[in-house]
Amino acid sequence: MPTVAATIDVSTLYASHGDWLRDWLRRHTRCSHRAADLAQDTFCRLLEAKDAQPVRDPRGYLSTVARRILIDDIRRREIERAYLAVHAVRTGEVDHLTPERIAEAAQLLGAIVDLLETLPEKARRAFLMIRFDRLRYAEAGRQLAISERMAKRYVARVYAHCYALAYPDG
């Protein structure tokens, strides 16, 4: 195991331990997509850290940060599930498919399709590959003949576009 005695260099940590961290998280979550999201959150947390301290055991450090993020994620999901259960009981929407709900869902789906059709082709295809086909950014980039970074930018632009349309006042 390599020893790093310098302050945190996130790009070096990512290059040398990113795959290991995703595998570690995959073993703990049993979901490769969730593991990839949590690994990304881990590196984002490192980028946001203001006090860069020397790191002697990079994998130990990464697993500690990732474990804390995983615990936060589990808590957030539990709160979300509890809220949705209470909301369903209060509103009477306990998995009853009514013609009105089906029509509303079809209308919403139509609006989403219309929204996606307004996007540039590569941005739309990158978004669909990553969010619905569950491809990794790198694989979507290869299929679109763009870089992984550009695939991430396209998806971020689609989200920003959706947000701007959903919340026009800010």
PDB file of C-alpha atoms in Angstrom:
ATOM      1  CA  MET A   1       0.000   0.000   0.000  1.00  0.00           C
ATOM      2  CA  PRO A   2       1.561   3.339  -1.008  1.00  0.00           C
ATOM      3  CA  THR A   3       2.260   5.924   1.638  1.00  0.00           C
ATOM      4  CA  VAL A   4       1.538   9.572   0.885  1.00  0.00           C
ATOM      5  CA  ALA A   5       3.001  12.051   3.321  1.00  0.00           C
ATOM      6  CA  ALA A   6       2.029  15.197   1.415  1.00  0.00           C
ATOM      7  CA  THR A   7      -1.223  17.088   1.684  1.00  0.00           C
ATOM      8  CA  ILE A   8      -4.260  15.810  -0.154  1.00  0.00           C
ATOM      9  CA  ASP A   9      -3.956  15.954  -3.931  1.00  0.00           C
ATOM     10  CA  VAL A  10      -7.434  14.910  -5.020  1.00  0.00           C
ATOM     11  CA  SER A  11      -6.526  14.339  -8.660  1.00  0.00           C
ATOM     12  CA  THR A  12      -3.742  11.950  -7.660  1.00  0.00           C
ATOM     13  CA  LEU A  13      -6.015  10.174  -5.182  1.00  0.00           C
ATOM     14  CA  TYR A  14      -8.685   9.843  -7.846  1.00  0.00           C
ATOM     15  CA  ALA A  15      -6.284   8.517 -10.469  1.00  0.00           C
ATOM     16  CA  SER A  16      -4.649   5.995  -8.163  1.00  0.00           C
ATOM     17  CA  HIS A  17      -7.570   4.960  -5.944  1.00  0.00           C
ATOM     18  CA  GLY A  18     -10.815   5.945  -7.726  1.00  0.00           C
ATOM     19  CA  ASP A  19     -11.505   2.466  -9.115  1.00  0.00           C
ATOM     20  CA  TRP A  20     -10.650   0.873  -5.786  1.00  0.00           C
ATOM     21  CA  LEU A  21     -13.082   3.210  -3.990  1.00  0.00           C
ATOM     22  CA  ARG A  22     -15.904   2.451  -6.444  1.00  0.00           C
ATOM     23  CA  ASP A  23     -15.286  -1.299  -5.952  1.00  0.00           C
ATOM     24  CA  TRP A  24     -15.228  -0.834  -2.173  1.00  0.00           C
ATOM     25  CA  LEU A  25     -18.503   1.073  -2.291  1.00  0.00           C
ATOM     26  CA  ARG A  26     -20.030  -1.462  -4.706  1.00  0.00           C
ATOM     27  CA  ARG A  27     -19.337  -4.210  -2.153  1.00  0.00           C
ATOM     28  CA  HIS A  28     -21.034  -2.138   0.564  1.00  0.00           C
ATOM     29  CA  THR A  29     -24.032  -0.957  -1.476  1.00  0.00           C
ATOM     30  CA  ARG A  30     -24.449  -3.886  -3.905  1.00  0.00           C
ATOM     31  CA  CYS A  31     -25.255  -1.323  -6.612  1.00  0.00           C
ATOM     32  CA  SER A  32     -22.652  -0.113  -9.087  1.00  0.00           C
ATOM     33  CA  HIS A  33     -24.575   3.056  -9.942  1.00  0.00           C
ATOM     34  CA  ARG A  34     -25.025   4.068  -6.324  1.00  0.00           C
ATOM     35  CA  ALA A  35     -21.360   3.226  -5.684  1.00  0.00           C
ATOM     36  CA  ALA A  36     -20.295   5.505  -8.545  1.00  0.00           C
ATOM     37  CA  ASP A  37     -22.454   8.339  -7.167  1.00  0.00           C
ATOM     38  CA  LEU A  38     -21.078   7.907  -3.653  1.00  0.00           C
ATOM     39  CA  ALA A  39     -17.497   7.756  -4.940  1.00  0.00           C
ATOM     40  CA  GLN A  40     -18.101  11.008  -6.793  1.00  0.00           C
ATOM     41  CA  ASP A  41     -19.555  12.533  -3.618  1.00  0.00           C
ATOM     42  CA  THR A  42     -16.457  11.380  -1.723  1.00  0.00           C
ATOM     43  CA  PHE A  43     -14.087  13.133  -4.101  1.00  0.00           C
ATOM     44  CA  CYS A  44     -16.299  16.224  -4.122  1.00  0.00           C
ATOM     45  CA  ARG A  45     -16.124  16.290  -0.330  1.00  0.00           C
ATOM     46  CA  LEU A  46     -12.330  16.133  -0.571  1.00  0.00           C
ATOM     47  CA  LEU A  47     -12.310  19.011  -3.052  1.00  0.00           C
ATOM     48  CA  GLU A  48     -14.450  21.084  -0.685  1.00  0.00           C
ATOM     49  CA  ALA A  49     -12.227  20.378   2.333  1.00  0.00           C
ATOM     50  CA  LYS A  50     -10.544  23.506   3.590  1.00  0.00           C
ATOM     51  CA  ASP A  51      -7.990  21.882   5.923  1.00  0.00           C
ATOM     52  CA  ALA A  52      -5.824  19.659   3.749  1.00  0.00           C
ATOM     53  CA  GLN A  53      -3.899  17.432   6.153  1.00  0.00           C
ATOM     54  CA  PRO A  54      -1.115  14.970   5.353  1.00  0.00           C
ATOM     55  CA  VAL A  55      -2.450  11.549   4.335  1.00  0.00           C
ATOM     56  CA  ARG A  56      -0.460   8.476   5.327  1.00  0.00           C
ATOM     57  CA  ASP A  57      -2.980   5.824   4.267  1.00  0.00           C
ATOM     58  CA  PRO A  58      -4.944   7.020   1.202  1.00  0.00           C
ATOM     59  CA  ARG A  59      -7.281   4.015   1.078  1.00  0.00           C
ATOM     60  CA  GLY A  60      -8.017   4.221   4.781  1.00  0.00           C
ATOM     61  CA  TYR A  61      -8.689   7.932   4.447  1.00  0.00           C
ATOM     62  CA  LEU A  62     -10.937   7.458   1.391  1.00  0.00           C
ATOM     63  CA  SER A  63     -12.866   4.605   3.015  1.00  0.00           C
ATOM     64  CA  THR A  64     -13.445   6.708   6.153  1.00  0.00           C
ATOM     65  CA  VAL A  65     -14.787   9.655   4.156  1.00  0.00           C
ATOM     66  CA  ALA A  66     -16.845   7.337   1.925  1.00  0.00           C
ATOM     67  CA  ARG A  67     -18.264   5.460   4.927  1.00  0.00           C
ATOM     68  CA  ARG A  68     -19.468   8.752   6.430  1.00  0.00           C
ATOM     69  CA  ILE A  69     -21.070   9.748   3.127  1.00  0.00           C
ATOM     70  CA  LEU A  70     -22.661   6.300   2.861  1.00  0.00           C
ATOM     71  CA  ILE A  71     -24.134   6.654   6.359  1.00  0.00           C
ATOM     72  CA  ASP A  72     -25.488  10.116   5.467  1.00  0.00           C
ATOM     73  CA  ASP A  73     -26.979   8.667   2.269  1.00  0.00           C
ATOM     74  CA  ILE A  74     -28.667   5.828   4.170  1.00  0.00           C
ATOM     75  CA  ARG A  75     -30.127   8.291   6.685  1.00  0.00           C
ATOM     76  CA  ARG A  76     -31.345  10.576   3.899  1.00  0.00           C
ATOM     77  CA  ARG A  77     -33.015   7.639   2.123  1.00  0.00           C
ATOM     78  CA  GLU A  78     -34.706   6.510   5.345  1.00  0.00           C
ATOM     79  CA  ILE A  79     -36.064  10.010   5.953  1.00  0.00           C
ATOM     80  CA  GLU A  80     -37.246  10.199   2.351  1.00  0.00           C
ATOM     81  CA  ARG A  81     -39.012   6.810   2.595  1.00  0.00           C
ATOM     82  CA  ALA A  82     -40.684   7.824   5.872  1.00  0.00           C
ATOM     83  CA  TYR A  83     -41.807  11.140   4.407  1.00  0.00           C
ATOM     84  CA  LEU A  84     -43.227   9.465   1.294  1.00  0.00           C
ATOM     85  CA  ALA A  85     -45.077   6.903   3.405  1.00  0.00           C
ATOM     86  CA  VAL A  86     -46.641   9.607   5.587  1.00  0.00           C
ATOM     87  CA  HIS A  87     -47.448  11.720   2.539  1.00  0.00           C
ATOM     88  CA  ALA A  88     -49.103   8.756   0.797  1.00  0.00           C
ATOM     89  CA  VAL A  89     -51.247   8.048   3.861  1.00  0.00           C
ATOM     90  CA  ARG A  90     -52.242  11.704   4.300  1.00  0.00           C
ATOM     91  CA  THR A  91     -53.129  12.230   0.667  1.00  0.00           C
ATOM     92  CA  GLY A  92     -54.700   8.826   0.189  1.00  0.00           C
ATOM     93  CA  GLU A  93     -52.313   7.973  -2.637  1.00  0.00           C
ATOM     94  CA  VAL A  94     -51.429   4.521  -1.421  1.00  0.00           C
ATOM     95  CA  ASP A  95     -50.572   2.921  -4.768  1.00  0.00           C
ATOM     96  CA  HIS A  96     -53.996   3.363  -6.317  1.00  0.00           C
ATOM     97  CA  LEU A  97     -53.748   3.762 -10.051  1.00  0.00           C
ATOM     98  CA  THR A  98     -56.713   5.798 -11.115  1.00  0.00           C
ATOM     99  CA  PRO A  99     -57.467   6.952 -14.657  1.00  0.00           C
ATOM    100  CA  GLU A 100     -56.680  10.501 -13.542  1.00  0.00           C
ATOM    101  CA  ARG A 101     -53.235   9.518 -12.233  1.00  0.00           C
ATOM    102  CA  ILE A 102     -52.495   7.568 -15.412  1.00  0.00           C
ATOM    103  CA  ALA A 103     -53.545  10.549 -17.544  1.00  0.00           C
ATOM    104  CA  GLU A 104     -51.443  12.883 -15.399  1.00  0.00           C
ATOM    105  CA  ALA A 105     -48.413  10.597 -15.758  1.00  0.00           C
ATOM    106  CA  ALA A 106     -48.909  10.388 -19.524  1.00  0.00           C
ATOM    107  CA  GLN A 107     -49.147  14.182 -19.718  1.00  0.00           C
ATOM    108  CA  LEU A 108     -45.993  14.572 -17.642  1.00  0.00           C
ATOM    109  CA  LEU A 109     -44.165  12.048 -19.807  1.00  0.00           C
ATOM    110  CA  GLY A 110     -45.240  13.958 -22.912  1.00  0.00           C
ATOM    111  CA  ALA A 111     -43.883  17.182 -21.403  1.00  0.00           C
ATOM    112  CA  ILE A 112     -40.574  15.464 -20.654  1.00  0.00           C
ATOM    113  CA  VAL A 113     -40.315  14.170 -24.227  1.00  0.00           C
ATOM    114  CA  ASP A 114     -41.059  17.669 -25.553  1.00  0.00           C
ATOM    115  CA  LEU A 115     -38.390  19.091 -23.271  1.00  0.00           C
ATOM    116  CA  LEU A 116     -35.813  16.539 -24.414  1.00  0.00           C
ATOM    117  CA  GLU A 117     -36.563  17.299 -28.056  1.00  0.00           C
ATOM    118  CA  THR A 118     -35.547  20.942 -27.518  1.00  0.00           C
ATOM    119  CA  LEU A 119     -32.030  19.908 -26.480  1.00  0.00           C
ATOM    120  CA  PRO A 120     -29.023  19.564 -28.775  1.00  0.00           C
ATOM    121  CA  GLU A 121     -28.689  16.000 -30.106  1.00  0.00           C
ATOM    122  CA  LYS A 122     -25.488  15.016 -28.285  1.00  0.00           C
ATOM    123  CA  ALA A 123     -26.668  16.461 -24.981  1.00  0.00           C
ATOM    124  CA  ARG A 124     -29.984  14.601 -25.273  1.00  0.00           C
ATOM    125  CA  ARG A 125     -28.311  11.333 -26.241  1.00  0.00           C
ATOM    126  CA  ALA A 126     -25.721  11.623 -23.443  1.00  0.00           C
ATOM    127  CA  PHE A 127     -28.464  12.281 -20.894  1.00  0.00           C
ATOM    128  CA  LEU A 128     -30.585   9.352 -22.070  1.00  0.00           C
ATOM    129  CA  MET A 129     -27.614   6.969 -22.151  1.00  0.00           C
ATOM    130  CA  ILE A 130     -26.484   7.879 -18.666  1.00  0.00           C
ATOM    131  CA  ARG A 131     -29.826   8.271 -16.883  1.00  0.00           C
ATOM    132  CA  PHE A 132     -31.957   5.644 -18.633  1.00  0.00           C
ATOM    133  CA  ASP A 133     -29.526   3.178 -20.200  1.00  0.00           C
ATOM    134  CA  ARG A 134     -27.429   3.378 -17.007  1.00  0.00           C
ATOM    135  CA  LEU A 135     -24.145   3.755 -18.889  1.00  0.00           C
ATOM    136  CA  ARG A 136     -21.134   5.294 -17.251  1.00  0.00           C
ATOM    137  CA  TYR A 137     -20.023   8.691 -18.490  1.00  0.00           C
ATOM    138  CA  ALA A 138     -16.941   7.184 -20.118  1.00  0.00           C
ATOM    139  CA  GLU A 139     -18.993   4.601 -22.061  1.00  0.00           C
ATOM    140  CA  ALA A 140     -21.544   7.192 -23.202  1.00  0.00           C
ATOM    141  CA  GLY A 141     -18.648   9.414 -24.269  1.00  0.00           C
ATOM    142  CA  ARG A 142     -17.114   6.602 -26.308  1.00  0.00           C
ATOM    143  CA  GLN A 143     -20.402   5.905 -28.052  1.00  0.00           C
ATOM    144  CA  LEU A 144     -20.902   9.599 -28.830  1.00  0.00           C
ATOM    145  CA  ALA A 145     -17.237  10.141 -29.778  1.00  0.00           C
ATOM    146  CA  ILE A 146     -16.799  12.737 -27.018  1.00  0.00           C
ATOM    147  CA  SER A 147     -14.750  12.802 -23.839  1.00  0.00           C
ATOM    148  CA  GLU A 148     -16.061  11.611 -20.500  1.00  0.00           C
ATOM    149  CA  ARG A 149     -15.784  15.166 -19.249  1.00  0.00           C
ATOM    150  CA  MET A 150     -17.917  16.463 -22.126  1.00  0.00           C
ATOM    151  CA  ALA A 151     -20.532  13.782 -21.403  1.00  0.00           C
ATOM    152  CA  LYS A 152     -20.680  15.039 -17.793  1.00  0.00           C
ATOM    153  CA  ARG A 153     -21.041  18.616 -19.014  1.00  0.00           C
ATOM    154  CA  TYR A 154     -23.871  17.677 -21.363  1.00  0.00           C
ATOM    155  CA  VAL A 155     -25.772  15.918 -18.573  1.00  0.00           C
ATOM    156  CA  ALA A 156     -25.234  18.883 -16.251  1.00  0.00           C
ATOM    157  CA  ARG A 157     -26.559  21.218 -18.969  1.00  0.00           C
ATOM    158  CA  VAL A 158     -29.656  19.047 -19.393  1.00  0.00           C
ATOM    159  CA  TYR A 159     -30.306  19.187 -15.649  1.00  0.00           C
ATOM    160  CA  ALA A 160     -29.797  22.958 -15.658  1.00  0.00           C
ATOM    161  CA  HIS A 161     -32.183  23.265 -18.614  1.00  0.00           C
ATOM    162  CA  CYS A 162     -34.812  21.153 -16.838  1.00  0.00           C
ATOM    163  CA  TYR A 163     -34.424  23.184 -13.662  1.00  0.00           C
ATOM    164  CA  ALA A 164     -34.735  26.476 -15.549  1.00  0.00           C
ATOM    165  CA  LEU A 165     -37.942  25.292 -17.202  1.00  0.00           C
ATOM    166  CA  ALA A 166     -39.388  23.891 -13.981  1.00  0.00           C
ATOM    167  CA  TYR A 167     -38.477  26.962 -11.917  1.00  0.00           C
ATOM    168  CA  PRO A 168     -38.405  29.955 -14.255  1.00  0.00           C
ATOM    169  CA  ASP A 169     -38.197  32.448 -11.376  1.00  0.00           C
ATOM    170  CA  GLY A 170     -35.044  31.091  -9.922  1.00  0.00           C
TER     171      GLY A 170
END
